[in-house]
Structures are given as structure tokens and as C-alpha cells.
Short mmCIF file of C-alpha atoms in Angstrom, two decimals:
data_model
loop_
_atom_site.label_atom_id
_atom_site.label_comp_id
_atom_site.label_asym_id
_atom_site.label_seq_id
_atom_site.Cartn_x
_atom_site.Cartn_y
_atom_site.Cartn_z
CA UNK T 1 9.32 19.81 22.40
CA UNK T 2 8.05 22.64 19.64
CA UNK T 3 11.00 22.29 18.04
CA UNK T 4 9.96 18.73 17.53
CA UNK T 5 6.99 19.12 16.25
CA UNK T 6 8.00 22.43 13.82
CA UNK T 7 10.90 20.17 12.34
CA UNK T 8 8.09 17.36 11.71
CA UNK T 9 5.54 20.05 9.91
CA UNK T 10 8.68 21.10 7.35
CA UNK T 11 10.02 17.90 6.79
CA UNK T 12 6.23 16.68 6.04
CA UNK T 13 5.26 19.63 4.02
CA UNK T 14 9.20 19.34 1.89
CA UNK T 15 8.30 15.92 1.07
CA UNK T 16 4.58 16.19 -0.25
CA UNK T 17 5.90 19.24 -2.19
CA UNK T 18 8.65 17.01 -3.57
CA UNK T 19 5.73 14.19 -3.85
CA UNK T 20 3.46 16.13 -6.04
CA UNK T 21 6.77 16.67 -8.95
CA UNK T 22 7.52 13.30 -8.65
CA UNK T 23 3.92 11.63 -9.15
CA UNK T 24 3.02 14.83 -12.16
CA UNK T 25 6.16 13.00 -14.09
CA UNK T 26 5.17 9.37 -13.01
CA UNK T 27 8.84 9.26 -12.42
CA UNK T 28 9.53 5.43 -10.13
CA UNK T 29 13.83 5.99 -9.68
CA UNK T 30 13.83 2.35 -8.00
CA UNK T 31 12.46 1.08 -11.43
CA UNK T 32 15.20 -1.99 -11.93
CA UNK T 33 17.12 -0.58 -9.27
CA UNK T 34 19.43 -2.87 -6.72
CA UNK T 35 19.35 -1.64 -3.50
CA UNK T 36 21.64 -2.56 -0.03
CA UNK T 37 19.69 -2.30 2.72
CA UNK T 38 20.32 -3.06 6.12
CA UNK T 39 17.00 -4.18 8.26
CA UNK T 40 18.44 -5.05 11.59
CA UNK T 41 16.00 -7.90 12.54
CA UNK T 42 17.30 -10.04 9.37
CA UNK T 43 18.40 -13.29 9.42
CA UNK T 44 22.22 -13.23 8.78
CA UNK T 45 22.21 -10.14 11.92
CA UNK T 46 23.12 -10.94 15.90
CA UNK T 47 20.29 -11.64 17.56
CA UNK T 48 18.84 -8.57 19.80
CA UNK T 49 19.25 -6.04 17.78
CA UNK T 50 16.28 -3.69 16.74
CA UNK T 51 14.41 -2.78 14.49
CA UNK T 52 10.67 -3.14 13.28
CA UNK T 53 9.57 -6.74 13.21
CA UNK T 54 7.57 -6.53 10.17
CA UNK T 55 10.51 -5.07 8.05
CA UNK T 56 10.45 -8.07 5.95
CA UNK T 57 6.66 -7.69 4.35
CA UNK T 58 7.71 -4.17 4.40
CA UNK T 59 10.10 -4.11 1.96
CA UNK T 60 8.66 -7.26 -0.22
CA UNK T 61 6.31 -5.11 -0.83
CA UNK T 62 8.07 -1.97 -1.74
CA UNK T 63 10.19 -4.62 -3.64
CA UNK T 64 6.92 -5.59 -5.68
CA UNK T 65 5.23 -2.51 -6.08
CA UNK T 66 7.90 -0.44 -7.44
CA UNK T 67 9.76 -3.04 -9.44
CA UNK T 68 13.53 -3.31 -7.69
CA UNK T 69 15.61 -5.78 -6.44
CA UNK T 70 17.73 -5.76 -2.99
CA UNK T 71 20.00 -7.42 -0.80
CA UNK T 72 20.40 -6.75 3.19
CA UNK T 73 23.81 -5.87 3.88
CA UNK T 74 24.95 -7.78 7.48
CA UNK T 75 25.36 -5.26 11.02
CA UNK T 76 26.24 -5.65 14.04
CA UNK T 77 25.42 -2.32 15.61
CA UNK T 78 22.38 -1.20 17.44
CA UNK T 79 22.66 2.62 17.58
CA UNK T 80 22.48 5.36 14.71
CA UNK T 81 24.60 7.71 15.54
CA UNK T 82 28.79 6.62 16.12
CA UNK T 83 29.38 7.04 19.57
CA UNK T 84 33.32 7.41 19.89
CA UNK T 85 35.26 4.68 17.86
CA UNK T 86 31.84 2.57 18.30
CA UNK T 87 30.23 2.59 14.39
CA UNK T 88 26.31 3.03 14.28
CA UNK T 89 24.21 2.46 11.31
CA UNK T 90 24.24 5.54 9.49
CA UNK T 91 28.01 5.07 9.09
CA UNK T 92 26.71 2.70 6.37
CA UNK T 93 24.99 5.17 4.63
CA UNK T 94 28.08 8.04 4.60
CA UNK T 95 30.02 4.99 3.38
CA UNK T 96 27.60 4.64 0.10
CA UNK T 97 27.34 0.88 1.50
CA UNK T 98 23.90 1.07 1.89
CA UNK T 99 20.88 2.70 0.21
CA UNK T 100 18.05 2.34 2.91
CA UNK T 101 18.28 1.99 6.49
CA UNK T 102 14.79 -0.03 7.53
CA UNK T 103 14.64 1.11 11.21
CA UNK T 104 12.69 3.62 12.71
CA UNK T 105 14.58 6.47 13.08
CA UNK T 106 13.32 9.52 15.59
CA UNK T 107 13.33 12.38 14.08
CA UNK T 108 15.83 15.25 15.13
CA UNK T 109 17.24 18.08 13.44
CA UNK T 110 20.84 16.73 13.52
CA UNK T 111 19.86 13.84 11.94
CA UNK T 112 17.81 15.59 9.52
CA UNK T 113 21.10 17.09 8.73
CA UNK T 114 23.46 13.86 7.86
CA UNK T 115 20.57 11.84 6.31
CA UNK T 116 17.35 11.72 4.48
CA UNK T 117 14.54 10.95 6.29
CA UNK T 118 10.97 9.73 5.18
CA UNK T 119 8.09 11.16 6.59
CA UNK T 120 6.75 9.33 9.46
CA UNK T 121 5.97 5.86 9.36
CA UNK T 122 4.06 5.75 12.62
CA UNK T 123 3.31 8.19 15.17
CA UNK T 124 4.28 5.44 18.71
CA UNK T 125 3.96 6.90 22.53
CA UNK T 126 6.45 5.56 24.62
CA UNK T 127 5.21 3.44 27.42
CA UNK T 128 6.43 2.06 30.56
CA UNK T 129 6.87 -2.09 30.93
CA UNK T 130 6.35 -2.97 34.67
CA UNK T 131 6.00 -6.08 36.78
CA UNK T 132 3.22 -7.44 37.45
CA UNK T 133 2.66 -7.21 41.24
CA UNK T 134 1.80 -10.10 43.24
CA UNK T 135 -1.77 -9.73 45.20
CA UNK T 136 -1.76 -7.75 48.86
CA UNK T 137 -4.27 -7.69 51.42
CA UNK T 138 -6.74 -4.84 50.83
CA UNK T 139 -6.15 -4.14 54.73
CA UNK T 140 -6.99 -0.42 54.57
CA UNK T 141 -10.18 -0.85 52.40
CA UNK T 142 -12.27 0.15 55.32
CA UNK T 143 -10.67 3.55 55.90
CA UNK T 144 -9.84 4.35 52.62
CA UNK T 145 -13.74 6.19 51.98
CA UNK T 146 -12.66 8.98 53.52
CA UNK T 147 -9.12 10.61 53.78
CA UNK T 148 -7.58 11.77 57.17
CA UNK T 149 -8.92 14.62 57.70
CA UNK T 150 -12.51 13.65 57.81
CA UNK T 151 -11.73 10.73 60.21
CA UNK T 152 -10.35 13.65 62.06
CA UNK T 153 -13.43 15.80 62.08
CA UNK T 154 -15.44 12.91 62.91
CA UNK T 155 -13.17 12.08 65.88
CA UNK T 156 -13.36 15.22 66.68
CA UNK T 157 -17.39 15.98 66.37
CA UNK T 158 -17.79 12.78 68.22
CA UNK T 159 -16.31 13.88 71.33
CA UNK T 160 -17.39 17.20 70.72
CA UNK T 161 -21.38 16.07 71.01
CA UNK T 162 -20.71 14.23 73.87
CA UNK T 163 -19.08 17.07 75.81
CA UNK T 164 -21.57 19.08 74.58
CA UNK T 165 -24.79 16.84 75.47
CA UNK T 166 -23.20 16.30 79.07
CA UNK T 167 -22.52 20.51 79.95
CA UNK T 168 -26.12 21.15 78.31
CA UNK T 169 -27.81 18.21 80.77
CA UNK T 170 -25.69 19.81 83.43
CA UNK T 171 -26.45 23.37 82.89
CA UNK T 172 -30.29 22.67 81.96
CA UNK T 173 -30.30 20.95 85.89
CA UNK T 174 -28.26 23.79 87.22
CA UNK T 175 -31.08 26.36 85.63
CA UNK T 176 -34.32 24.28 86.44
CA UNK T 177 -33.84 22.41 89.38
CA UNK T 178 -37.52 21.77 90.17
CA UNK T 179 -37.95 20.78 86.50
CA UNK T 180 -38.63 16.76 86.87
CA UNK T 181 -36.84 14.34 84.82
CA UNK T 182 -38.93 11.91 83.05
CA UNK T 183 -36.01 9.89 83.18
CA UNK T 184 -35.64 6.82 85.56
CA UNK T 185 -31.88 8.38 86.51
CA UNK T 186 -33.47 11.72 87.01
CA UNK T 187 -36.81 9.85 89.42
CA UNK T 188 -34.04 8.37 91.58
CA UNK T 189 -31.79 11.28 92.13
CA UNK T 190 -34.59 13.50 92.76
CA UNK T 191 -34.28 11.26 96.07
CA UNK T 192 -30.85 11.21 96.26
CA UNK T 193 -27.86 13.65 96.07
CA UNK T 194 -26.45 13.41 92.55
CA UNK T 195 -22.53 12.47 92.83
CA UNK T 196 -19.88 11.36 90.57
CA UNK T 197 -21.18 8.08 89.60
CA UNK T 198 -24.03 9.54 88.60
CA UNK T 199 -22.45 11.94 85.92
CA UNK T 200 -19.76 8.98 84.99
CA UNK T 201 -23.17 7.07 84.43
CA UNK T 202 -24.75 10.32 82.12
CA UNK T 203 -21.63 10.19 80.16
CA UNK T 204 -22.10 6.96 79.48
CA UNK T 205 -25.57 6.90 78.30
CA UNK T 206 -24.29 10.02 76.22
CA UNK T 207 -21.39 7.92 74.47
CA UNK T 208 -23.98 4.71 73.73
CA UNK T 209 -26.31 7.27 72.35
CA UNK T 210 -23.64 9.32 69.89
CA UNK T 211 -21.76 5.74 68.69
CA UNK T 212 -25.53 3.82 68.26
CA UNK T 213 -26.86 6.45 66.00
CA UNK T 214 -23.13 6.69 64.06
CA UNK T 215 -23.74 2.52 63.37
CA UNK T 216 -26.78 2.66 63.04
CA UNK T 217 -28.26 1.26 65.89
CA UNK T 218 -30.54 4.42 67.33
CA UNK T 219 -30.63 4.34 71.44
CA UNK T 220 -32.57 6.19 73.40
CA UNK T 221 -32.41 9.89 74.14
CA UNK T 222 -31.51 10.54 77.61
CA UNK T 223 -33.55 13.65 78.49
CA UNK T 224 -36.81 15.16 77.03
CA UNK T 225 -35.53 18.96 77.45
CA UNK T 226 -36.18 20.79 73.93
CA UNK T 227 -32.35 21.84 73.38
CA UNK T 228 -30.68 18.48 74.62
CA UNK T 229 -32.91 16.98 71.90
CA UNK T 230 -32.16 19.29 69.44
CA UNK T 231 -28.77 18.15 69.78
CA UNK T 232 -29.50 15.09 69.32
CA UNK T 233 -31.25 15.66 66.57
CA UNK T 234 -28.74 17.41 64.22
CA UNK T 235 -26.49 14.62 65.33
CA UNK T 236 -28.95 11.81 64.21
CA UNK T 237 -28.70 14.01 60.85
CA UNK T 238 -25.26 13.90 60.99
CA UNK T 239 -24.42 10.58 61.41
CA UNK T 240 -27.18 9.23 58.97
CA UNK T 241 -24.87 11.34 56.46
CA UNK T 242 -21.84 9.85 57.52
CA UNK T 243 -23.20 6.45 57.18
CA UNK T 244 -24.68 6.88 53.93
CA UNK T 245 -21.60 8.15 52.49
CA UNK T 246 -19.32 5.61 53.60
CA UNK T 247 -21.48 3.01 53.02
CA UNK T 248 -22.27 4.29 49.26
CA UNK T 249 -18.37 4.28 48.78
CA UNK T 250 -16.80 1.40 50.78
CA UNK T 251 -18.03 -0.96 47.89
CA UNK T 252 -15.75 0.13 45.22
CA UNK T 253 -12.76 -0.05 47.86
CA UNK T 254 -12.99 -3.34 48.03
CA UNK T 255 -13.41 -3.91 44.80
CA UNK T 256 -10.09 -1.81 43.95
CA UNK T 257 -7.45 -4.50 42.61
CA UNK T 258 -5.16 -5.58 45.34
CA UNK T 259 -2.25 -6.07 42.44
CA UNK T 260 -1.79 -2.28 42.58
CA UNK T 261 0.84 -1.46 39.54
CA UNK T 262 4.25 -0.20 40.10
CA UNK T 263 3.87 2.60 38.47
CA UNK T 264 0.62 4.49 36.38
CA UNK T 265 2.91 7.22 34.93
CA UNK T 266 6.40 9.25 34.48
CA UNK T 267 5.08 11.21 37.00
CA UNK T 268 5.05 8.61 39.41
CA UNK T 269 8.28 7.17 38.26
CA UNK T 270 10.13 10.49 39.09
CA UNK T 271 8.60 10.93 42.37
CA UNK T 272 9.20 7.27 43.58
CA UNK T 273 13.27 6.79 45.05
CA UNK T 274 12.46 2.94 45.03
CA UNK T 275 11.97 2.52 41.32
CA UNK T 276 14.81 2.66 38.73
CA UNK T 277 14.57 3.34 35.02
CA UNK T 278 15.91 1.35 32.30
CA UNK T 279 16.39 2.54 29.02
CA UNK T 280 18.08 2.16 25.37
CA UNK T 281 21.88 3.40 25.29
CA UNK T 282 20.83 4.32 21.50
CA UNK T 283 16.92 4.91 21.75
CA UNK T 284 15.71 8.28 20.73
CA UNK T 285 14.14 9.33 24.37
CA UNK T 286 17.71 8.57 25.59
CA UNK T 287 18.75 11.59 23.06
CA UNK T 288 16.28 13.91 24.19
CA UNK T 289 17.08 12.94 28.33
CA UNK T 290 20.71 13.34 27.32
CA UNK T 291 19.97 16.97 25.28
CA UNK T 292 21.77 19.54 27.39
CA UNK T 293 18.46 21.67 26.80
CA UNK T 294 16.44 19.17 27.77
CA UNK T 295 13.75 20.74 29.82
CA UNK T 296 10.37 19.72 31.95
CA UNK T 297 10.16 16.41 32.89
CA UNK T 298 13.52 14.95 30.37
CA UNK T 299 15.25 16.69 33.21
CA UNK T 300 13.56 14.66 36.18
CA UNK T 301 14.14 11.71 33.86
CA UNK T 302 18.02 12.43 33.09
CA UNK T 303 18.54 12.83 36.92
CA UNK T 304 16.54 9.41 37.70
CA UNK T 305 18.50 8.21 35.05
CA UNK T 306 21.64 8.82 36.85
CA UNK T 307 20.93 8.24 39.71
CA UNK T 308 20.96 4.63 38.93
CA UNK T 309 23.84 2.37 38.36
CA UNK T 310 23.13 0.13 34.75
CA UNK T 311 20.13 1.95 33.84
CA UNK T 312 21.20 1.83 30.59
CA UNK T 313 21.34 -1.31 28.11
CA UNK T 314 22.66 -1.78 24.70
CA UNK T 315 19.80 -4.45 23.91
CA UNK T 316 16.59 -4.12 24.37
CA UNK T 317 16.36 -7.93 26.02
CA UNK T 318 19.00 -6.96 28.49
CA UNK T 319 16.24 -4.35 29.72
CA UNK T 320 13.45 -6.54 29.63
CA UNK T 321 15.28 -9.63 31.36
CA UNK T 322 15.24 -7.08 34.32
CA UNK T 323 11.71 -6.96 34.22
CA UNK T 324 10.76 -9.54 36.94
CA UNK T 325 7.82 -9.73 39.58
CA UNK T 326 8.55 -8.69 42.36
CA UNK T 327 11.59 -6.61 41.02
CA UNK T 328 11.40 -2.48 40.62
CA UNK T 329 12.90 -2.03 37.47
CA UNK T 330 10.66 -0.12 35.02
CA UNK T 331 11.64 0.46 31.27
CA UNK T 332 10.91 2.74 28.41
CA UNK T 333 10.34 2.11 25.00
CA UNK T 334 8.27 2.61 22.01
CA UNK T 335 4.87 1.15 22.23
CA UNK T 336 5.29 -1.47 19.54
CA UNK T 337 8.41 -2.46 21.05
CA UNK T 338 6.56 -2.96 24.52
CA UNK T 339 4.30 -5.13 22.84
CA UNK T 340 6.21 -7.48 21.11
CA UNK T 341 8.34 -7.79 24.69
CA UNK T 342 5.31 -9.18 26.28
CA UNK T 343 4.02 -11.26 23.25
CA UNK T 344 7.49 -12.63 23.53
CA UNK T 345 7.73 -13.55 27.25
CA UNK T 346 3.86 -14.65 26.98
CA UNK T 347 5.08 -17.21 24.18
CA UNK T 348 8.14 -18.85 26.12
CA UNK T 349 6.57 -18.63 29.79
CA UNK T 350 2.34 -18.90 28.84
CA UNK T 351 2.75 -15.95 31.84
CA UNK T 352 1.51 -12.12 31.75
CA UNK T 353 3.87 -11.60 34.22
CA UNK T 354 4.96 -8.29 32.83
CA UNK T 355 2.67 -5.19 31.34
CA UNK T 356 2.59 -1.47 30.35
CA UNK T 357 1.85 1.21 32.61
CA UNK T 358 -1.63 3.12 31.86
CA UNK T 359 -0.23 6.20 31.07
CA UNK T 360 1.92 7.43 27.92
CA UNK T 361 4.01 10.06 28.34
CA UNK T 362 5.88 10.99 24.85
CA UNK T 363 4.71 10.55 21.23
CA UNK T 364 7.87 10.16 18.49
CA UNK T 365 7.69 9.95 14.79
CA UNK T 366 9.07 7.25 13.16
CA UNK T 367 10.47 7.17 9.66
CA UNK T 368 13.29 5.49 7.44
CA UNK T 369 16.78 6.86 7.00
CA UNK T 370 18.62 7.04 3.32
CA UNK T 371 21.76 8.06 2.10
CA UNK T 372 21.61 12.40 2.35
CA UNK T 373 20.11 13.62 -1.15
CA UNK T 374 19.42 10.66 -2.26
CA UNK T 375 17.43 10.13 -5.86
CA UNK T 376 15.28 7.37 -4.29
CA UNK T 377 14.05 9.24 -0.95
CA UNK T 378 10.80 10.75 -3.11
CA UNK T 379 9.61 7.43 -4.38
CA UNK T 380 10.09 5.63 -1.13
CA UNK T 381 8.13 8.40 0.47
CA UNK T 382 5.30 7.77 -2.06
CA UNK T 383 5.12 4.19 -1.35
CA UNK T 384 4.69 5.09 2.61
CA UNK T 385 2.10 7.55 1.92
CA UNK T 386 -0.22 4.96 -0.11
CA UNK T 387 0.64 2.06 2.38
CA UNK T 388 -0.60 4.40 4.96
CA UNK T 389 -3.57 5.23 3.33
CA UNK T 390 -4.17 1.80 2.46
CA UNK T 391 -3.99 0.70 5.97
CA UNK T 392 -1.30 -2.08 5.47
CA UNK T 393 0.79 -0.88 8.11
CA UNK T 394 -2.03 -1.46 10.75
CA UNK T 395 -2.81 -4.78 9.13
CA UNK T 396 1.03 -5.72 9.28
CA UNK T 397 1.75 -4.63 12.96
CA UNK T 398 -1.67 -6.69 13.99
CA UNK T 399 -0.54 -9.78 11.86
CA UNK T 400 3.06 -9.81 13.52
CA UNK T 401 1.93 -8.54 17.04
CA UNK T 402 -0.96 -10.95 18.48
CA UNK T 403 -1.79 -9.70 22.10
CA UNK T 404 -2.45 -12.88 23.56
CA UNK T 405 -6.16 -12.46 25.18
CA UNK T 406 -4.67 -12.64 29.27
CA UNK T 407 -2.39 -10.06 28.46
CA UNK T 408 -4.08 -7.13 26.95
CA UNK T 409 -3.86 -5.11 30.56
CA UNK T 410 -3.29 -1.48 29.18
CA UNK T 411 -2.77 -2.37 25.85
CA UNK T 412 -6.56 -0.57 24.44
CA UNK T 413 -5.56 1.86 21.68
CA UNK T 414 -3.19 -0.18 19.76
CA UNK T 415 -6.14 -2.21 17.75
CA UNK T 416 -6.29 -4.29 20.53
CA UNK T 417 -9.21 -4.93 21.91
CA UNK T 418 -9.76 -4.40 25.87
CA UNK T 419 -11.58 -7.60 27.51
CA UNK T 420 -11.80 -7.91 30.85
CA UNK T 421 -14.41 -10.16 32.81
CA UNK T 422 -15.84 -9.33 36.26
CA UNK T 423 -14.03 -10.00 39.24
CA UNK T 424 -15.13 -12.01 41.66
CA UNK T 425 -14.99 -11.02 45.39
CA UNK T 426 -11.96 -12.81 47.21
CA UNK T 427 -10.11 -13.15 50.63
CA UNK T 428 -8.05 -10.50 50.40
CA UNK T 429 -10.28 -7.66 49.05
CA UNK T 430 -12.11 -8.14 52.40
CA UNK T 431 -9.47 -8.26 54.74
CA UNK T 432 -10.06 -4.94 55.99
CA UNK T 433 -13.72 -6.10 57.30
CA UNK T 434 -12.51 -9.64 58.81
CA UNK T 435 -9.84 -7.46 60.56
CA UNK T 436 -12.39 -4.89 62.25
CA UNK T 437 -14.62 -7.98 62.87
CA UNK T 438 -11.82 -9.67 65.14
CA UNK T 439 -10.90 -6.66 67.00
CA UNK T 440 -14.65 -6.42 67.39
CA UNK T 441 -14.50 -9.84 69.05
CA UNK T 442 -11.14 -9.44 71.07
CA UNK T 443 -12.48 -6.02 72.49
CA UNK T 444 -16.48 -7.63 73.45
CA UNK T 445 -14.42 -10.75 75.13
CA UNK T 446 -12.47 -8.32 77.09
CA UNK T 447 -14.89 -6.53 78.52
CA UNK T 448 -16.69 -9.73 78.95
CA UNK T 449 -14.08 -10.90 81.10
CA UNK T 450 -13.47 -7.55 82.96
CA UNK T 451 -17.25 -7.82 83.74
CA UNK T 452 -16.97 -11.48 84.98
CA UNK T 453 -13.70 -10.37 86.90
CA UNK T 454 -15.80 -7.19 88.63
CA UNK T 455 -19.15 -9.80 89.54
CA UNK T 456 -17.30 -11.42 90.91
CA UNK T 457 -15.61 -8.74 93.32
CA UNK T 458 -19.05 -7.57 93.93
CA UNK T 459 -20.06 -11.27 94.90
CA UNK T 460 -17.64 -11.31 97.08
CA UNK T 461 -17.80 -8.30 99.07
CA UNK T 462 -21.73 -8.82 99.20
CA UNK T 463 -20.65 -12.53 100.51
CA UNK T 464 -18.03 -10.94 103.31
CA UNK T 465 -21.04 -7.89 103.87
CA UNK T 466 -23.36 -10.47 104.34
CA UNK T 467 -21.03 -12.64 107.38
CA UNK T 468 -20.16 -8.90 108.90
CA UNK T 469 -23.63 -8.96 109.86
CA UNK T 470 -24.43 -12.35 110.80
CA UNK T 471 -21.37 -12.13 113.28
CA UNK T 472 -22.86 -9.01 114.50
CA UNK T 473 -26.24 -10.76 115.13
#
């Protein structure tokens, strides 16, 4: 892309060079001029084909402030360049059959070659028109605070404390064995001969104790020997840290939009297999994808490209009617462009069903195409210059591109102002807690029942214990 931008800088600094002769003589060449010019978007053209939508006040204006007359001259092509026998539009200019092409032409150094172009009209990013997603479950809200690997390590330090808290208790009573044990296990089995149910038991006590403290519920510390408790200690410390920290984040999981967009950027769009780009057979970006040079991420692009059947369309609509929810088509085009696409499904649906991604991902200069050398390219380049400094073409795009208010998702940068209202908490942002609170449930009525189901057993061995001995008596 420095070739790009160096072309720009010397087709800029040609024309203000030219600009400054031209304005010393006070020379106007369209003075009582008739010009042909084609604007796509007019009237007596096919519907679909592009070109800027306020070309009209464009050139009524031009028309007005430098005192000429014109007529559009009828097309039915929507590419610059001939491609085979196919005309474009700048066959109308080699053919002297028209004077000023009003489309926005990308600048290239081929085309800089065949025709005159203005400097830029606008400076648009291209932007990415997605689907709007239906709403999904936040299911995973509740272990998204912390990645895998810190599940992992506290998986792992959980079982590690509790290994660790049983060998210490064991080796302590190994080492001191006429130390007493304040505890009531440790008063009993000073009586008794400690066996396996008595270390299942520990273990036990040691697992309560570890999984309390990591919800928050404290317990009881098992033993009053200095190291076991300084154990314990570091992993009350521990867990108060783990706690805080998921705790502190899980809030703005749930709060993350369940409509999660199809894409955010190009970068995502070339790493995702299940997404296919659309784009313009004529659009500039298709030139640059198509460039044999082409390097970076045009290359990734070309390839995705390709890799698709259809993913290019001669109309911009035939894109756009791709565009559905649910669907995972994605498609490229000049920000303006993008805008007027969903003003105009907003206007015949009253749905946002489609937006732009977050993300731009290539900035193109516009300008306007005349005939090559042609006596007129000066003056016209004068006009743009004032309108720009006037502000009119800002004023213009606002006037013929109304965001509706429920669709300006992405759209901040583009005079458009960003409202959004808060959120309220719903169903499916808190899945992931009513899901942990049912397994909760199903796991506390299990063991409910295997409790019931072993009381019983013991009731009934104590009941056949209990006839053993009357029979014997």
C-alpha cells in the first residue's frame, strides 16, 4: 500500500500546483460550457447501479457556482474499467461522449494513466456488513473469568492442599505420638487403634475445609499443630484471592451481549472457514485482492475470495440480499455504501437486522474521473477543494444518509452519533448461574437419596443385630 499513498501525495500536490495558475488568472473553463455527464444513480439509468447518492446536489451545485449547463448521458454498466467485450464507464470518456464521470473512482496508477482524476473527494474505510445474530444463552458466563489454565491450577492446588494437609496430619502423628489432639477424632482414637475409616474420615474433613474456604463458607480447622495451620492459612489467603477475583469479574460476563457479531474484523474473517466474503466484481478492493502483487492480508482475502463459489456480484443489492440473519455471508464495501444498505433495508423492513462490523480495515480515496487532459479537470478540482472546505460534502452525505436511531450499532465516526441505553439483565445472560444452581440441586438430592438409601441399610442391620440377640437370649 505505499505506492498508494505516494501516487495520492503527487496527484494532490500536481493539482494544487495546477490550482494556484488557474485561480492567479481567475480563469472558470466551464463558464457557458455544456457538459455530458454520466452519474450512475440518475433517473433514466437501470436500477442498482452505483454511484454516490448525493450526485445530484453535487453537480447542481457545480452547475450554479461555475455557470454551465449539462445533460447525463444514459449507462448501463457498473464497472470502470472494460473487462473483455464487457464496456465500463470510462469507455465513455475515450469515446469523447462524456466530459465527467460522477462516481467515485479509487485511485490507481493505471487509471491515473487513461483518465484525469480529481483529488479526493472523500477519504471512506471499507467496512464489513454482517447479520445481525439472533440472542444465545450466555451458558459459559460462569467460567469465562478465568481461562483454562487457571481452572487448571486451581484444580490442581485444590487437590494438592488436600494431599498435602492429610501427609502433614499423618506425619505430624507419626513424629509426636504422645502429642494429644485437641480434636474430638484425635480424644477417641487415643482409645482406639486408628484404621482406614478413620483417615477416609480426615480426608474428608480436609476436602469440607479446602472447598468451604474456596466459597466462602470458612469450616473449621481440623488440628491445632502450628504447620497444619499454616497451611491452612496460606490457603484461606489463597482462596479469598480467588474469590475476589472472580467475583470482581463475573459481572461484566454476564453482562457481555449474548448477540455476539459474526465477525469484529478482516482478521477474523480470514481465520473463520464458516464465513464467506462477498464483494463488488468492479469495486476497487476487488482490484487490489485481484493485483498479482497483492501482498499482506489482500492475499488472505484473494484466497477467501476463491475459495467461495459466487462471492462475487455485479450489483451491490445482489450482495446485500445475501445478507440475512442467521446466514454467514459477510460483504465489503465502502463505508457510505454500507450505510445507505442499512438505511435502505431499515426503510422497507422498520428492522436493523443487518450492521457493520467494528473494525475497518482499508481507507481509499475517492475522486471524479474526466476525459485524460482535459481543460475542465483544474476548475472542477477548485470547486471540490472549496466544497470541502466549506463542509457541504458532510452536510450532503448527512442530509441523504439518516441513520435511523435503532440502527446506529458501529456506525460512530461517520457524524453519527452513538446512543445506546443500558441493558437490562435478562434470561439468558444468566443462564450460566441457573445452570450451576440445578446441578447444585440434582447433586444435594442425590446424595440425599444415597443417604436415605444407606439409613436405611444401617436400620436394618441394627433391626436383624438386634433379633440375633434376642434369639440368643
Amino acid at each position: 500500500m505505499p505506492g498508494l499513498f505516494t501516487l495520492v501525495i503527487f496527484i494532490v500536490c500536481y493539482h494544487i500546483q495546477n490550482l494556484s495558475l488557474a485561480s492567479s488568472s481567475n480563469s472558470n473553463t466551464l463558464n457557458g460550457q455544456h457538459l455530458h455527464i454520466i452519474w450512475p444513480r440518475w433517473k433514466g439509468n437501470p436500477k442498482g447501479l452505483t454511484g454516490p447518492l448525493m450526485g445530484g446536489v453535487i453537480i447542481d451545485t457545480f452547475a450554479e457556482r461555475f455557470n454551465f449547463t449539462y445533460e447525463m448521458v444514459r449507462v448501463t454498466e457498473n464497472r470502470l474499467e472494460p473487462l473483455g467485450n464487457a464496456r465500463g464507464l470510462f469507455n465513455y470518456l475515450w469515446d469523447k461522449k462524456c466530459d465527467l464521470l460522477l462516481i467515485g473512482v479509487g485511485l490507481t496508477y493505471e487509471r491515473f494513466k487513461v483518465v484525469d482524476v480529481t483529488i479526493p473527494v472523500v477519504f471512506e474505510p471499507y467496512r464489513f456488513l454482517i447479520p445481525v445474530q439472533g440472542d444465545a444463552s450466555n451458558v459459559d458466563a460462569v467460567i469465562k473469568p478465568f481461562q483454562w489454565p487457571v481452572w487448571l491450577g486451581l484444580l490442581i492446588s485444590i487437590m494438592t492442599v488436600i494431599v498435602v494437609l492429610q501427609l502433614l496430619e499423618l506425619y505430624l502423628d507419626y513424629r509426636s505420638p504422645s502429642q494429644i489432639d485437641s480434636s474430638e477424632d484425635g480424644q477417641r482414637n487415643k482409645k482406639n487403634p486408628k484404621g482406614w475409616l478413620h483417615y477416609v474420615r480426615q480426608i474428608g474433613k480436609h476436602y469440607i475445609y479446602v472447598f468451604g474456604n474456596l466459597f466462602s463458607q470458612g469450616g473449621p480447622c481440623s488440628s491445632r499443630r502450628l504447620a497444619f495451620r499454616i497451611v491452612a492459612g496460606v490457603w484461606c489467603l489463597a482462596a479469598f484471592i480467588f474469590v475476589q477475583s472472580y467475583t470482581s469479574i463475573l459481572f461484566t460476563y454476564i453482562m457481555t451481549p449474548v448477540n455476539q457479531p459474526l465477525i469484529n474484523s478482516v482478521y477474523d474473517l480470514v481465520e473463520r472457514s464458516d464465513v464467506q466474503f462477498l464483494i463488488r466484481k468492479g469495486s476497487t478492493l476487488n482490484r487490489f485482492i485481484s493485483d498479482p502483487n497483492a501482498t499482506g492480508i489482500l492475499v488472505k482475502l484473494r484466497k477467501k475470495r476463491d475459495a467461495f463459489p459466487d462471492s462475487e456480484c455485479i450489483l451491490i443489492s445482489d450482495c446485500i440480499n445475501k445478507i440475512k440473519p442467521g446466514s454467514r455471508y459477510t460483504f465489503a464495501d465502502v463505508i457510505s455504501a454500507q450505510l445507505e444498505a442499512i438505511k435502505g433495508h431499515y426503510d422497507a423492513t422498520q428492522k436493523c437486522d443487518i450492521q457493520l462490523a467494528s473494525e475497518p480495515f482499508l481507507t481509499v480515496f475517492a475522486s471524479l474521473a474526466l476525459q485524460k487532459n482535459s481543460r475542465y479537470t483544474d476548475t472542477i478540482n477548485q470547486g471540490i477543494m472549496e466544497f470541502q472546505q466549506s463542509g457541504f460534502f458532510y452536510l450532503w452525505e448527512d442530509w441523504f444518509n439518516p441513520m435511523p436511531p435503532k440502527c446506529l450499532a458501529n456506525t460512530k465516526g461517520r457524524n453519527q452519533k452513538h446512543q445506546t441505553k443500558p441493558s437490562a439483565i435478562s434470561l439468558k445472560n444468566l443462564t450460566g448461574a441457573f445452570v450451576v444452581l440445578l446441578t447444585g440441586f440434582s447433586l444435594s438430592v442425590l446424595a440425599f437419596l444415597f443417604e436415605l438409601n444407606n439409613l436405611h441399610t444401617l436400620k436394618s442391620k441394627l433391626a436383624d443385630v438386634i433379633s440375633k440377640k434376642e434369639r440368643r437370649r
